[in-house]
Coordinates of C-alpha atoms and ligand atoms in Angstrom, one line a residue:
M1 CA -0.2 0.0 -0.1
L2 CA 1.8 3.1 -1.2
D3 CA 1.3 6.6 1.3
A4 CA 1.8 8.5 -2.2
Q5 CA 3.0 8.1 -5.7
V6 CA 6.4 10.3 -5.4
L7 CA 8.7 11.5 -3.1
I8 CA 10.1 14.8 -3.0
V9 CA 13.1 15.2 -1.1
G10 CA 14.0 19.7 -1.3
A11 CA 11.9 22.2 -2.0
G12 CA 14.7 24.3 -4.3
P13 CA 13.9 25.1 -8.1
T14 CA 14.5 21.7 -8.8
G15 CA 11.8 19.7 -6.3
L16 CA 9.1 22.6 -6.8
V17 CA 9.5 22.0 -10.6
A18 CA 9.1 18.4 -10.5
A19 CA 6.3 18.8 -7.9
C20 CA 4.5 21.5 -10.3
E21 CA 4.8 18.8 -13.2
L22 CA 3.5 15.8 -11.7
I23 CA 0.9 17.1 -10.2
R24 CA -0.3 19.2 -13.0
R25 CA -0.3 15.7 -14.2
G26 CA -2.7 13.7 -12.0
V27 CA 0.2 12.0 -9.7
G28 CA 0.0 12.3 -5.7
V29 CA 3.1 14.3 -4.7
R30 CA 4.9 14.9 -1.0
L31 CA 7.3 17.2 -1.5
V32 CA 9.5 18.0 2.0
D33 CA 12.1 20.3 2.9
R34 CA 14.0 20.4 5.8
A35 CA 14.2 24.1 5.9
P36 CA 11.8 25.8 8.5
A37 CA 11.1 28.6 5.6
A38 CA 12.3 29.2 1.9
S39 CA 15.9 30.7 1.9
P40 CA 15.6 34.8 1.8
Y41 CA 19.1 35.1 -1.2
A42 CA 19.2 35.3 -4.2
R43 CA 22.1 32.6 -5.1
A44 CA 21.1 31.9 -9.0
Q45 CA 19.8 35.1 -11.0
L46 CA 19.4 33.8 -14.8
L47 CA 16.8 32.2 -16.2
W48 CA 17.8 31.4 -19.8
P49 CA 15.0 30.7 -22.1
R50 CA 14.5 27.2 -21.9
T51 CA 13.9 27.5 -18.4
L52 CA 11.6 31.0 -19.2
D53 CA 10.0 28.1 -21.6
L54 CA 9.6 25.5 -19.0
L55 CA 8.2 28.3 -16.6
E56 CA 5.9 29.5 -19.6
D57 CA 4.4 26.0 -20.4
L58 CA 3.5 26.2 -16.1
G59 CA 1.7 29.2 -16.7
A60 CA 4.1 30.9 -13.9
L61 CA 6.2 33.0 -16.8
D62 CA 4.2 36.2 -16.3
A63 CA 4.9 35.9 -12.5
A64 CA 8.5 35.7 -13.0
R65 CA 8.9 38.3 -15.7
S66 CA 7.5 40.4 -13.1
A67 CA 9.4 40.0 -10.6
G68 CA 13.2 40.1 -12.3
H69 CA 14.4 42.4 -15.5
T70 CA 16.0 41.3 -18.8
L71 CA 19.8 41.5 -19.2
N72 CA 20.6 42.6 -22.6
A73 CA 24.8 42.2 -23.1
F74 CA 27.7 41.0 -21.3
S75 CA 30.9 43.2 -21.4
Y76 CA 34.1 42.3 -20.7
F77 CA 37.3 44.7 -19.3
S78 CA 40.8 44.0 -19.0
D79 CA 42.8 46.2 -16.2
R80 CA 39.2 48.2 -16.7
A81 CA 39.8 48.6 -20.9
H82 CA 37.1 47.8 -23.1
V83 CA 37.4 44.6 -24.2
A84 CA 34.0 42.9 -25.7
T85 CA 30.4 43.6 -25.2
F86 CA 28.9 40.4 -26.2
T87 CA 25.0 41.7 -27.2
M88 CA 21.9 39.3 -26.7
P89 CA 20.2 38.2 -30.1
E90 CA 16.5 39.5 -28.7
E91 CA 16.1 34.9 -28.7
L92 CA 18.5 34.3 -26.6
V93 CA 17.8 37.3 -23.7
P94 CA 18.0 35.5 -20.2
L95 CA 15.7 37.4 -17.2
C96 CA 17.2 38.1 -14.5
I97 CA 15.5 37.4 -11.5
P98 CA 16.4 36.5 -7.9
Q99 CA 16.4 32.5 -7.0
N100 CA 14.2 33.5 -3.6
D101 CA 11.8 34.8 -6.5
T102 CA 11.9 32.2 -8.4
E103 CA 11.3 29.7 -5.4
R104 CA 8.3 32.3 -4.4
V105 CA 6.6 32.2 -7.9
L106 CA 7.1 28.6 -7.7
T107 CA 5.6 27.7 -4.9
D108 CA 2.3 30.0 -5.7
R109 CA 2.4 27.9 -8.6
L110 CA 2.3 24.7 -6.4
H111 CA -0.3 26.1 -4.1
A112 CA -2.5 26.9 -7.0
L113 CA -2.3 23.5 -8.3
G114 CA -3.6 22.0 -4.6
G115 CA 0.4 21.1 -3.6
R116 CA 2.4 22.0 -0.8
I117 CA 5.9 22.2 1.0
E118 CA 5.5 20.4 4.1
R119 CA 9.0 22.5 5.7
G120 CA 10.9 21.4 8.4
V121 CA 10.6 17.4 7.2
R122 CA 13.9 15.6 6.9
L123 CA 15.1 12.6 4.8
L124 CA 16.9 10.3 7.4
A125 CA 17.5 7.3 5.3
F126 CA 15.6 4.7 3.1
D127 CA 14.4 1.2 4.5
D128 CA 15.5 -1.5 2.9
L129 CA 16.4 0.2 -0.3
D130 CA 15.9 -2.4 -2.9
F131 CA 18.5 -1.3 -5.0
S132 CA 17.4 -3.6 -8.0
G133 CA 14.3 -1.2 -8.4
S134 CA 12.0 -4.9 -8.7
A135 CA 10.1 -3.8 -5.2
D136 CA 6.7 -2.3 -5.9
G137 CA 8.1 1.3 -3.9
V138 CA 10.3 3.0 -1.7
T139 CA 10.3 2.8 2.4
S140 CA 11.8 6.4 3.4
I141 CA 12.2 7.3 6.4
L142 CA 11.1 11.4 7.5
E143 CA 12.0 13.3 10.3
H144 CA 9.0 16.0 11.6
P145 CA 10.2 19.3 13.3
D146 CA 8.9 17.5 16.5
G147 CA 11.1 15.0 16.2
R148 CA 8.2 12.5 15.0
V149 CA 9.6 9.6 12.9
E150 CA 8.1 8.6 9.9
R151 CA 7.9 5.7 7.6
I152 CA 6.5 6.6 3.7
R153 CA 6.4 4.0 1.3
T154 CA 6.0 5.5 -2.4
A155 CA 6.6 4.4 -5.6
F156 CA 9.4 6.9 -6.6
V157 CA 11.5 8.9 -4.7
V158 CA 13.4 12.1 -6.1
G159 CA 16.5 12.8 -4.5
A160 CA 16.3 17.1 -5.3
D161 CA 18.2 18.1 -2.2
G162 CA 20.8 20.0 -3.2
A163 CA 24.4 19.5 -3.2
S164 CA 24.9 17.9 0.2
S165 CA 22.1 15.5 -0.8
A166 CA 21.5 12.8 1.5
V167 CA 19.8 11.1 -0.5
R168 CA 22.6 10.6 -2.9
G169 CA 24.2 8.8 0.0
Q170 CA 21.4 6.8 0.1
I171 CA 21.7 5.2 -3.4
G172 CA 26.1 4.9 -2.8
A173 CA 26.0 7.6 -5.9
S174 CA 29.3 9.1 -6.0
F175 CA 30.3 12.8 -6.6
T176 CA 33.5 12.9 -8.1
G177 CA 35.1 16.2 -9.7
A178 CA 37.0 18.5 -8.4
T179 CA 36.8 21.9 -6.0
Y180 CA 38.3 24.9 -7.5
A181 CA 41.4 26.0 -5.6
S182 CA 39.9 30.0 -5.2
T183 CA 37.0 31.0 -3.1
F184 CA 34.6 33.2 -4.4
A185 CA 33.3 36.1 -2.0
L186 CA 29.8 37.8 -2.7
V187 CA 27.7 40.8 -1.7
D188 CA 24.8 41.7 -2.9
C189 CA 24.0 45.6 -1.7
R190 CA 22.3 49.0 -2.9
P191 CA 25.1 51.1 -4.0
T192 CA 25.6 54.7 -4.4
G193 CA 28.0 56.8 -6.1
A194 CA 27.9 56.5 -9.7
E195 CA 25.4 55.4 -12.3
L196 CA 25.5 51.3 -12.7
P197 CA 23.6 50.2 -16.0
T198 CA 20.7 47.6 -15.1
D199 CA 21.0 45.6 -18.5
R200 CA 24.3 44.5 -18.8
A201 CA 26.6 42.4 -16.4
H202 CA 30.2 43.6 -16.4
Y203 CA 32.8 41.8 -16.2
Y204 CA 36.5 43.2 -14.6
L205 CA 39.5 41.0 -15.7
S206 CA 42.5 41.7 -14.0
A207 CA 46.0 40.3 -12.3
Q208 CA 43.5 40.0 -9.5
G209 CA 40.7 37.3 -11.0
V210 CA 37.5 38.4 -12.2
L211 CA 34.9 41.0 -10.3
A212 CA 31.4 40.7 -11.7
V213 CA 28.8 43.6 -11.5
V214 CA 25.2 41.8 -12.3
A215 CA 22.2 44.2 -11.4
L216 CA 19.5 42.5 -9.6
P217 CA 15.7 43.9 -9.3
G218 CA 15.2 47.0 -6.9
G219 CA 18.3 49.1 -6.7
V220 CA 20.3 46.0 -6.2
F221 CA 23.5 45.7 -7.5
R222 CA 25.4 41.9 -7.0
F223 CA 29.3 42.1 -6.6
F224 CA 31.1 38.9 -7.3
S225 CA 34.8 38.1 -6.8
V226 CA 37.5 35.9 -6.2
L227 CA 39.0 36.2 -2.9
P228 CA 42.8 36.1 -2.5
P229 CA 44.2 32.7 -0.5
G230 CA 43.7 33.9 3.3
Q231 CA 41.5 37.2 3.3
E232 CA 38.4 37.2 4.9
M233 CA 35.5 38.5 3.6
S234 CA 33.7 42.1 4.2
L235 CA 32.3 44.7 2.5
P236 CA 35.5 46.8 3.1
W237 CA 37.4 44.3 1.1
M238 CA 34.9 44.4 -1.8
Q239 CA 34.6 48.2 -1.6
K240 CA 38.8 47.8 -1.9
A241 CA 38.2 45.7 -4.8
V242 CA 35.8 47.9 -6.5
D243 CA 38.0 50.7 -6.2
E244 CA 41.0 49.3 -7.7
R245 CA 39.4 47.4 -10.7
G246 CA 36.1 47.8 -10.6
P247 CA 33.5 50.8 -11.9
A248 CA 34.7 54.4 -10.7
G249 CA 33.3 56.2 -8.2
V250 CA 30.7 53.3 -6.9
R251 CA 30.4 53.0 -3.0
L252 CA 28.7 49.9 -2.0
A253 CA 26.1 50.3 0.7
D254 CA 23.1 48.6 1.9
P255 CA 24.0 45.5 1.9
V256 CA 21.0 43.0 2.1
W257 CA 23.2 39.5 1.4
Q258 CA 27.2 38.9 1.8
T259 CA 29.2 35.8 1.5
A260 CA 32.4 33.6 1.0
F261 CA 32.2 30.2 -0.7
R262 CA 34.0 27.6 -2.9
V263 CA 32.8 26.5 -6.5
H264 CA 32.3 22.8 -6.8
A265 CA 32.7 21.1 -10.4
R266 CA 31.2 17.8 -9.7
Q267 CA 28.9 15.1 -11.0
A268 CA 27.1 12.0 -9.6
D269 CA 28.0 8.8 -11.7
I270 CA 24.5 7.5 -11.5
Y271 CA 21.2 9.3 -11.4
R272 CA 18.8 6.4 -10.9
R273 CA 19.1 3.9 -8.1
G274 CA 16.0 1.6 -9.0
R275 CA 13.4 3.5 -8.2
V276 CA 15.4 6.4 -7.0
F277 CA 16.3 9.8 -8.9
L278 CA 18.7 12.7 -8.2
A279 CA 17.7 16.0 -10.0
G280 CA 19.4 19.2 -9.8
D281 CA 22.2 20.2 -7.4
A282 CA 21.6 16.6 -5.8
A283 CA 23.1 15.4 -9.2
H284 CA 26.0 17.7 -10.7
V285 CA 27.3 21.5 -9.3
H286 CA 29.5 23.5 -11.3
S287 CA 31.3 27.2 -11.5
P288 CA 28.0 29.5 -11.4
A289 CA 30.3 31.2 -14.8
G290 CA 27.5 31.2 -17.1
G291 CA 24.4 31.5 -14.3
Q292 CA 23.5 27.4 -15.7
G293 CA 23.2 25.6 -12.4
L294 CA 19.5 26.4 -11.4
N295 CA 18.7 26.3 -15.0
T296 CA 20.4 22.5 -15.3
G297 CA 18.1 21.6 -12.0
V298 CA 15.0 22.6 -13.3
Q299 CA 15.4 20.9 -16.7
D300 CA 15.6 17.8 -15.1
A301 CA 13.1 18.0 -13.2
H302 CA 11.0 18.8 -16.4
N303 CA 12.7 15.4 -18.3
L304 CA 12.4 13.6 -15.1
A305 CA 8.5 14.2 -14.3
W306 CA 6.7 14.1 -17.2
K307 CA 8.2 10.6 -17.6
L308 CA 7.5 9.1 -13.9
A309 CA 4.1 10.6 -14.5
A310 CA 3.7 8.8 -17.9
V311 CA 4.9 5.5 -16.2
L312 CA 2.7 5.9 -13.6
S313 CA -0.2 6.4 -15.5
G314 CA 0.6 3.1 -17.3
E315 CA 1.1 5.2 -20.6
A316 CA 4.4 4.1 -20.9
P317 CA 7.0 1.2 -20.2
D318 CA 9.0 1.6 -16.9
D319 CA 11.9 1.6 -19.6
L320 CA 11.1 4.7 -20.3
L321 CA 12.9 6.3 -17.0
A322 CA 16.1 4.6 -18.0
T323 CA 16.1 7.6 -20.4
Y324 CA 16.5 10.4 -18.4
E325 CA 19.8 9.4 -16.8
Q326 CA 21.2 8.8 -20.5
E327 CA 19.7 12.0 -20.9
R328 CA 20.1 14.5 -18.5
L329 CA 23.5 13.1 -17.5
A330 CA 25.2 14.0 -20.5
V331 CA 23.4 17.7 -20.4
A332 CA 25.1 17.6 -16.9
A333 CA 28.6 16.4 -17.9
R334 CA 28.9 19.7 -20.9
V335 CA 27.6 22.3 -18.4
V336 CA 30.4 21.1 -15.9
R337 CA 33.0 21.2 -18.8
E338 CA 31.6 24.5 -20.1
T339 CA 31.8 26.2 -17.2
D340 CA 34.9 25.4 -16.3
L341 CA 36.1 26.8 -19.5
Q342 CA 34.5 30.2 -18.7
T343 CA 35.9 30.3 -14.8
R344 CA 39.2 28.9 -16.2
A345 CA 39.1 32.0 -18.2
W346 CA 37.8 34.3 -15.6
M347 CA 41.4 33.2 -13.4
V348 CA 44.1 34.0 -15.7
R349 CA 46.3 36.6 -14.2
R350 CA 49.8 35.9 -15.7
K351 CA 51.0 37.4 -19.1
P352 CA 51.1 35.9 -22.3
W353 CA 47.9 34.3 -21.3
T354 CA 45.6 37.5 -20.3
G355 CA 46.6 39.6 -23.7
L356 CA 46.0 36.1 -25.4
R357 CA 42.3 36.0 -23.6
D358 CA 42.0 39.4 -24.4
L359 CA 42.7 39.0 -28.4
A360 CA 40.0 35.6 -28.0
F361 CA 37.2 38.2 -26.0
R362 CA 37.5 40.8 -28.8
A363 CA 37.9 38.5 -32.1
A364 CA 35.1 37.0 -30.8
D365 CA 33.1 40.6 -30.0
R366 CA 34.1 41.7 -33.7
S367 CA 33.3 38.3 -35.4
G368 CA 29.7 37.7 -33.5
A369 CA 31.1 34.1 -32.8
I370 CA 29.8 34.5 -29.1
E371 CA 26.0 35.4 -30.1
R372 CA 26.0 32.8 -32.6
F373 CA 28.1 30.2 -31.0
Y374 CA 28.4 30.4 -27.6
L375 CA 25.2 32.0 -26.2
P376 CA 22.4 29.7 -28.0
V377 CA 24.4 26.9 -25.8
M378 CA 24.0 29.1 -22.1
A379 CA 20.0 29.8 -23.5
G380 CA 19.4 25.7 -23.7
R381 CA 18.7 26.5 -27.5
R382 CA 21.5 23.8 -28.7
L383 CA 19.9 21.0 -25.7
R384 CA 19.6 18.0 -27.8
Y385 CA 19.4 14.9 -27.0
P386 CA 20.8 12.6 -29.6
P387 CA 18.7 9.6 -31.5
T388 CA 19.3 6.4 -30.1
R389 CA 17.2 4.4 -32.5
A390 CA 17.1 4.6 -36.9
T391 CA 13.6 5.0 -36.6
Q392 CA 14.4 8.4 -35.1
V393 CA 15.8 9.9 -38.1
P394 CA 14.5 10.4 -42.2
G395 CA 15.7 7.3 -44.6
R396 CA 17.4 10.0 -46.3
R397 CA 19.5 13.3 -46.1
C398 CA 17.9 16.8 -44.8
G399 CA 17.4 19.7 -46.6
R400 CA 18.7 23.0 -44.9
G401 CA 16.3 23.6 -42.1
G402 CA 17.4 24.3 -38.1
L403 CA 15.5 21.9 -36.1
R404 CA 16.7 18.0 -35.6
P405 CA 15.8 15.0 -33.8
G406 CA 16.4 15.4 -30.2
A407 CA 16.3 19.3 -30.3
A408 CA 13.8 21.4 -27.9
V409 CA 11.3 22.8 -29.7
P410 CA 11.2 26.6 -28.5
Y411 CA 7.7 27.3 -26.9
R412 CA 6.5 30.2 -29.1
L413 CA 7.7 28.1 -31.8
A414 CA 5.7 25.1 -31.0
D415 CA 2.4 27.0 -30.5
A416 CA 3.1 28.1 -34.2
L417 CA 3.2 24.9 -34.8
G418 CA 0.1 23.4 -33.5
V419 CA 2.0 21.4 -30.7
V420 CA -0.3 20.9 -27.5
H421 CA 2.3 21.3 -25.0
G422 CA 2.4 18.7 -22.5
R423 CA 1.3 15.7 -25.0
W424 CA 2.5 14.0 -27.8
T425 CA 1.8 16.0 -31.2
V426 CA 2.9 14.6 -34.6
V427 CA 3.3 18.0 -36.6
T428 CA 3.7 18.4 -40.5
A429 CA 3.9 21.8 -43.0
S430 CA 2.8 19.3 -45.8
P431 CA -0.7 19.6 -46.3
G432 CA -0.4 16.4 -48.4
L433 CA 0.6 14.3 -45.5
L434 CA -2.0 15.1 -42.7
P435 CA -4.6 12.7 -44.2
A436 CA -2.3 10.1 -43.1
L437 CA -1.4 12.1 -40.0
R438 CA -4.9 11.8 -39.1
R439 CA -5.1 8.4 -39.4
L440 CA -2.4 7.3 -37.2
A441 CA -3.5 9.3 -34.5
E442 CA -6.9 8.1 -34.5
A443 CA -5.5 4.9 -34.2
T444 CA -3.6 6.4 -31.2
P445 CA -5.4 8.6 -29.0
G446 CA -2.3 9.5 -26.9
L447 CA -1.2 11.4 -30.1
N448 CA -2.3 15.2 -31.2
V449 CA -1.7 16.3 -34.9
G450 CA -1.0 20.1 -36.0
A451 CA -0.7 21.5 -38.9
A452 CA 2.2 23.6 -39.0
P453 CA 3.2 26.4 -41.3
E454 CA 6.0 26.5 -43.3
T455 CA 8.9 28.2 -41.6
P456 CA 12.1 28.2 -41.7
Q457 CA 13.0 25.9 -38.9
L458 CA 11.8 23.4 -40.3
C459 CA 13.3 21.1 -42.8
E460 CA 12.8 22.3 -46.2
K461 CA 11.9 18.8 -47.4
P462 CA 7.9 17.8 -46.8
G463 CA 8.2 15.9 -43.6
Y464 CA 7.3 15.5 -39.8
Y465 CA 8.5 16.1 -36.5
L466 CA 6.7 13.9 -33.7
I467 CA 7.2 16.0 -30.3
R468 CA 7.4 14.8 -26.6
P469 CA 5.4 16.2 -24.0
D470 CA 8.6 18.0 -22.7
G471 CA 8.7 19.9 -26.1
H472 CA 11.6 17.7 -27.4
I473 CA 11.6 15.7 -31.0
A474 CA 11.5 12.3 -30.6
A475 CA 11.3 11.8 -34.3
H476 CA 11.8 13.6 -37.5
G477 CA 11.3 12.5 -41.3
H478 CA 10.1 12.8 -44.6
A479 CA 7.4 12.1 -46.8
D480 CA 8.7 8.4 -47.4
D481 CA 9.4 7.7 -43.4
L482 CA 6.4 7.0 -42.3
N483 CA 6.6 3.3 -41.7
R484 CA 9.9 4.7 -39.2
L485 CA 7.3 7.0 -37.8
R486 CA 4.9 4.5 -37.2
A487 CA 7.7 2.4 -35.2
E488 CA 8.2 5.5 -33.0
I489 CA 4.8 5.4 -32.2
E490 CA 4.7 2.0 -31.1
H491 CA 7.6 2.4 -29.7
G492 CA 6.9 5.6 -27.5
V493 CA 3.3 7.3 -27.8
P494 CA 0.5 5.9 -25.1
R495 CA -2.2 3.8 -27.0
R496 CA -5.0 5.5 -25.2
A497 CA -6.1 8.7 -24.1
P498 CA -4.2 10.4 -21.0
A499 CA -5.6 10.2 -17.9
E500 CA -5.9 13.8 -16.5
T501 CA -5.2 17.0 -18.8
V502 CA -2.0 18.7 -18.1
R503 CA -3.5 21.8 -16.0
G504 CA -0.5 24.6 -17.3
N505 CA -1.3 28.0 -18.9
A506 CA -4.3 28.4 -17.2
Ligands
FAD1 C1 25.9 32.0 -2.6 C2 25.4 31.0 -4.4 C3 25.5 31.7 -5.4 C4 24.7 31.0 -6.3 N1 25.4 31.5 -7.2 C5 24.1 31.1 -8.6 C6 24.1 32.2 -10.0 O1 24.6 33.0 -10.3 N2 23.8 31.2 -10.8 C7 23.7 29.6 -10.9 O2 22.7 29.0 -12.0 N3 23.7 29.0 -9.6 C8 24.1 29.6 -8.7 N4 24.0 29.0 -7.5 C9 23.5 27.5 -7.6 C10 22.2 27.4 -7.6 O3 21.6 28.2 -6.4 C11 21.7 25.9 -7.9 O4 22.0 25.2 -8.6 C12 20.6 26.0 -7.3 O5 19.7 25.8 -5.6 C13 19.9 24.5 -7.3 O6 18.6 24.2 -7.1 P1 18.1 22.8 -6.2 O7 16.9 22.8 -6.0 O8 18.9 21.4 -7.4 O9 19.0 22.6 -4.5 P2 18.9 23.4 -3.7 O10 18.3 24.9 -4.3 O11 20.0 23.4 -3.1 O12 17.3 22.9 -2.9 C14 17.9 21.6 -2.2 C15 16.6 21.7 -1.0 O13 17.2 20.5 -0.5 C16 16.7 20.4 0.8 N5 17.2 19.4 1.5 C17 18.3 19.5 1.5 N6 18.8 18.1 2.4 C18 17.5 17.6 3.0 C19 16.7 16.1 3.4 N7 18.0 15.4 4.0 N8 15.5 16.3 3.7 C20 15.1 17.4 3.0 N9 15.2 18.3 2.7 C21 16.6 18.6 2.3 C22 17.4 22.2 1.5 O14 17.0 22.5 2.4 C23 16.6 22.9 0.4 O15 16.3 23.6 0.1 C24 24.1 29.1 -6.1 C25 24.6 28.6 -5.2 C26 25.5 29.8 -4.3 C27 25.0 28.7 -2.9

C-alpha cells in the first residue's frame, strides 16, 4: 500500500518544478524540505530562455517576469579597459531574477495546483532499499520538526536535496570532480556614487581575477569576485576590490547579503538507483559562470516528471525512465565542462595568457562568434538529446532547416506549429501528409496532430516532426518515412487517451 506516488526530497527550484509538473499530470506527490522556511537569499539570478519556456508551460512566466528584468549584454574589461561587449540576440535574452523570487513564484504555482511543501521535514534514510528497483516502492524515513519519525512508502523518490544530498549518499552514488582552489566572495547591496547599468553584466578581469557586477531588481547589485587566499570576506574588502579594478566612483552601501563560498565541479556517476532518482544540485554542481546551475536542475526536473507521470499512469513502459539518466547526465557533463572553461578564463592572471584571452574576446566580439555559437548554448537553445534509434531520423538526408531530432522546440515556435503542450504531437507543414497523420492519430488516442505553417526552422523537405510531451523532437522524417514514424509511435506514444488533462497555462 503506497502513501503517495512520488516523494520529492527538497523544495528548491528543482524539487518545486518536479512537484508542479507531477501534480499537473495528476500524480500524488509529497514534497518535503528540511529547512523551516524558504531561503531569503538571491543565489542564482539568471533564467535562460529554455527555462523560461518551461515556466511559460507551467503558467508561471508572467509572475517571474514581473519579479525580474532582462539582461541584454555582457561587457568585458581587462585592467579596466573595455575589451568586448556581447549583445544578446532578442530570442536569447535571459531574465535576471533572484532565486528567492523564482522559488516564490514556483511555490505560488504549486499552491495553485493544489500542492504544498512540508517544511522542517528531513529525509533521514531509506529503509531496506531494493537496489534493483523490482520491489513495488521505496520506504523513506522522515523526521518531522517535533522529532516524530514517519515511514512513508512511495512508488518513486526524487532526490532534489541539493549539493550535500542525503538521497545521493543513500543510493551509493559517487560525486566525483574537483573543488576550485579559489574562494569566491559575493556582496548584494544598493550602491551609491555612480550610475550602474541594470540591463548588462560587467566583468572586470585583472591580475587579481574576475570582479563581476550584475543588477538584481529593486536597485540591488551583485558584486562577485575571487577572494585572495587567507582573506576574510568583508564589505570593506569588496569596496577595495571595486576601487582598484571595478567601475569608478561606486560606493557599496546597504548590503542585503554577503557571503564567501567555494565552487565545485562535480557530478554523480549515476542519476538513478532502482526507483530513486537524483536531480539538480544533488546530481551535479559547477561554477556559477554562465548562470547554469538552477537552469540545469529545473530542466532535469522537467525531463523526469513527465516520464514518471507516464509510467505511473501506465501510458508508458518502465524503460522510459532509463532515458532520464541517459539524457540528463550527458547534458550536465557538458555544462560542467563549459562552465569550467569559462571559470578558467576568469582566473587567467599572468601574461602572455591574459593578452591571448583579451585577443580572443576582441576577435569574438568582432566576428559575432559568441552571439552565434556560445549564447545559444547558454540559453538552452542547443540542448539536444541525440537519437538512439534509426527510426528517429529520416531515411534520407534532410534539406536545409534547423530543427533536428532530439532538439527542444522553443515554446512560441511550438505554439505556431500547433503543438499541444505537455502531450505527444506530430506536426507537419505538408498538407499532403495530413490525412495519413490524422489516420495514425485516430488509431493512437495519445497522439495529437498539428498542421504547421512552413517556417525556416523546419526541414525544407516535406515531412513530419514527432514532439514529446516535454517539447523535444522524438523523431523527424520525410514523406517516405511513414513506416519509421509508425515504429516510433509504437515505441513511445500512449495507445490510450491520457488519464488527466495537463493543467498548465491557466
Ligand atoms: C552563494 C551561491 C551563489 C550561487 N549563484 C548562482 C548563480 O549565479 N547562478 C546559478 O545558476 N546558480 C548559482 N548558485 C547555485 C544555485 O543556487 C543552485 O544550482 C540551485 O539552488 C539548485 O537548485 P536545487 O533545487 O537543485 O537545490 P537547492 O536549491 O540546494 O535545494 C535543495 C533543497 O533540499 C533541502 N534538503 C537538503 N537535504 C534535505 C533532506 N535530507 N531532507 C529534506 N530536504 C532536504 C534543502 O533545504 C533545500 O531547500 C549559487 C549557489 C550559491 C550557494
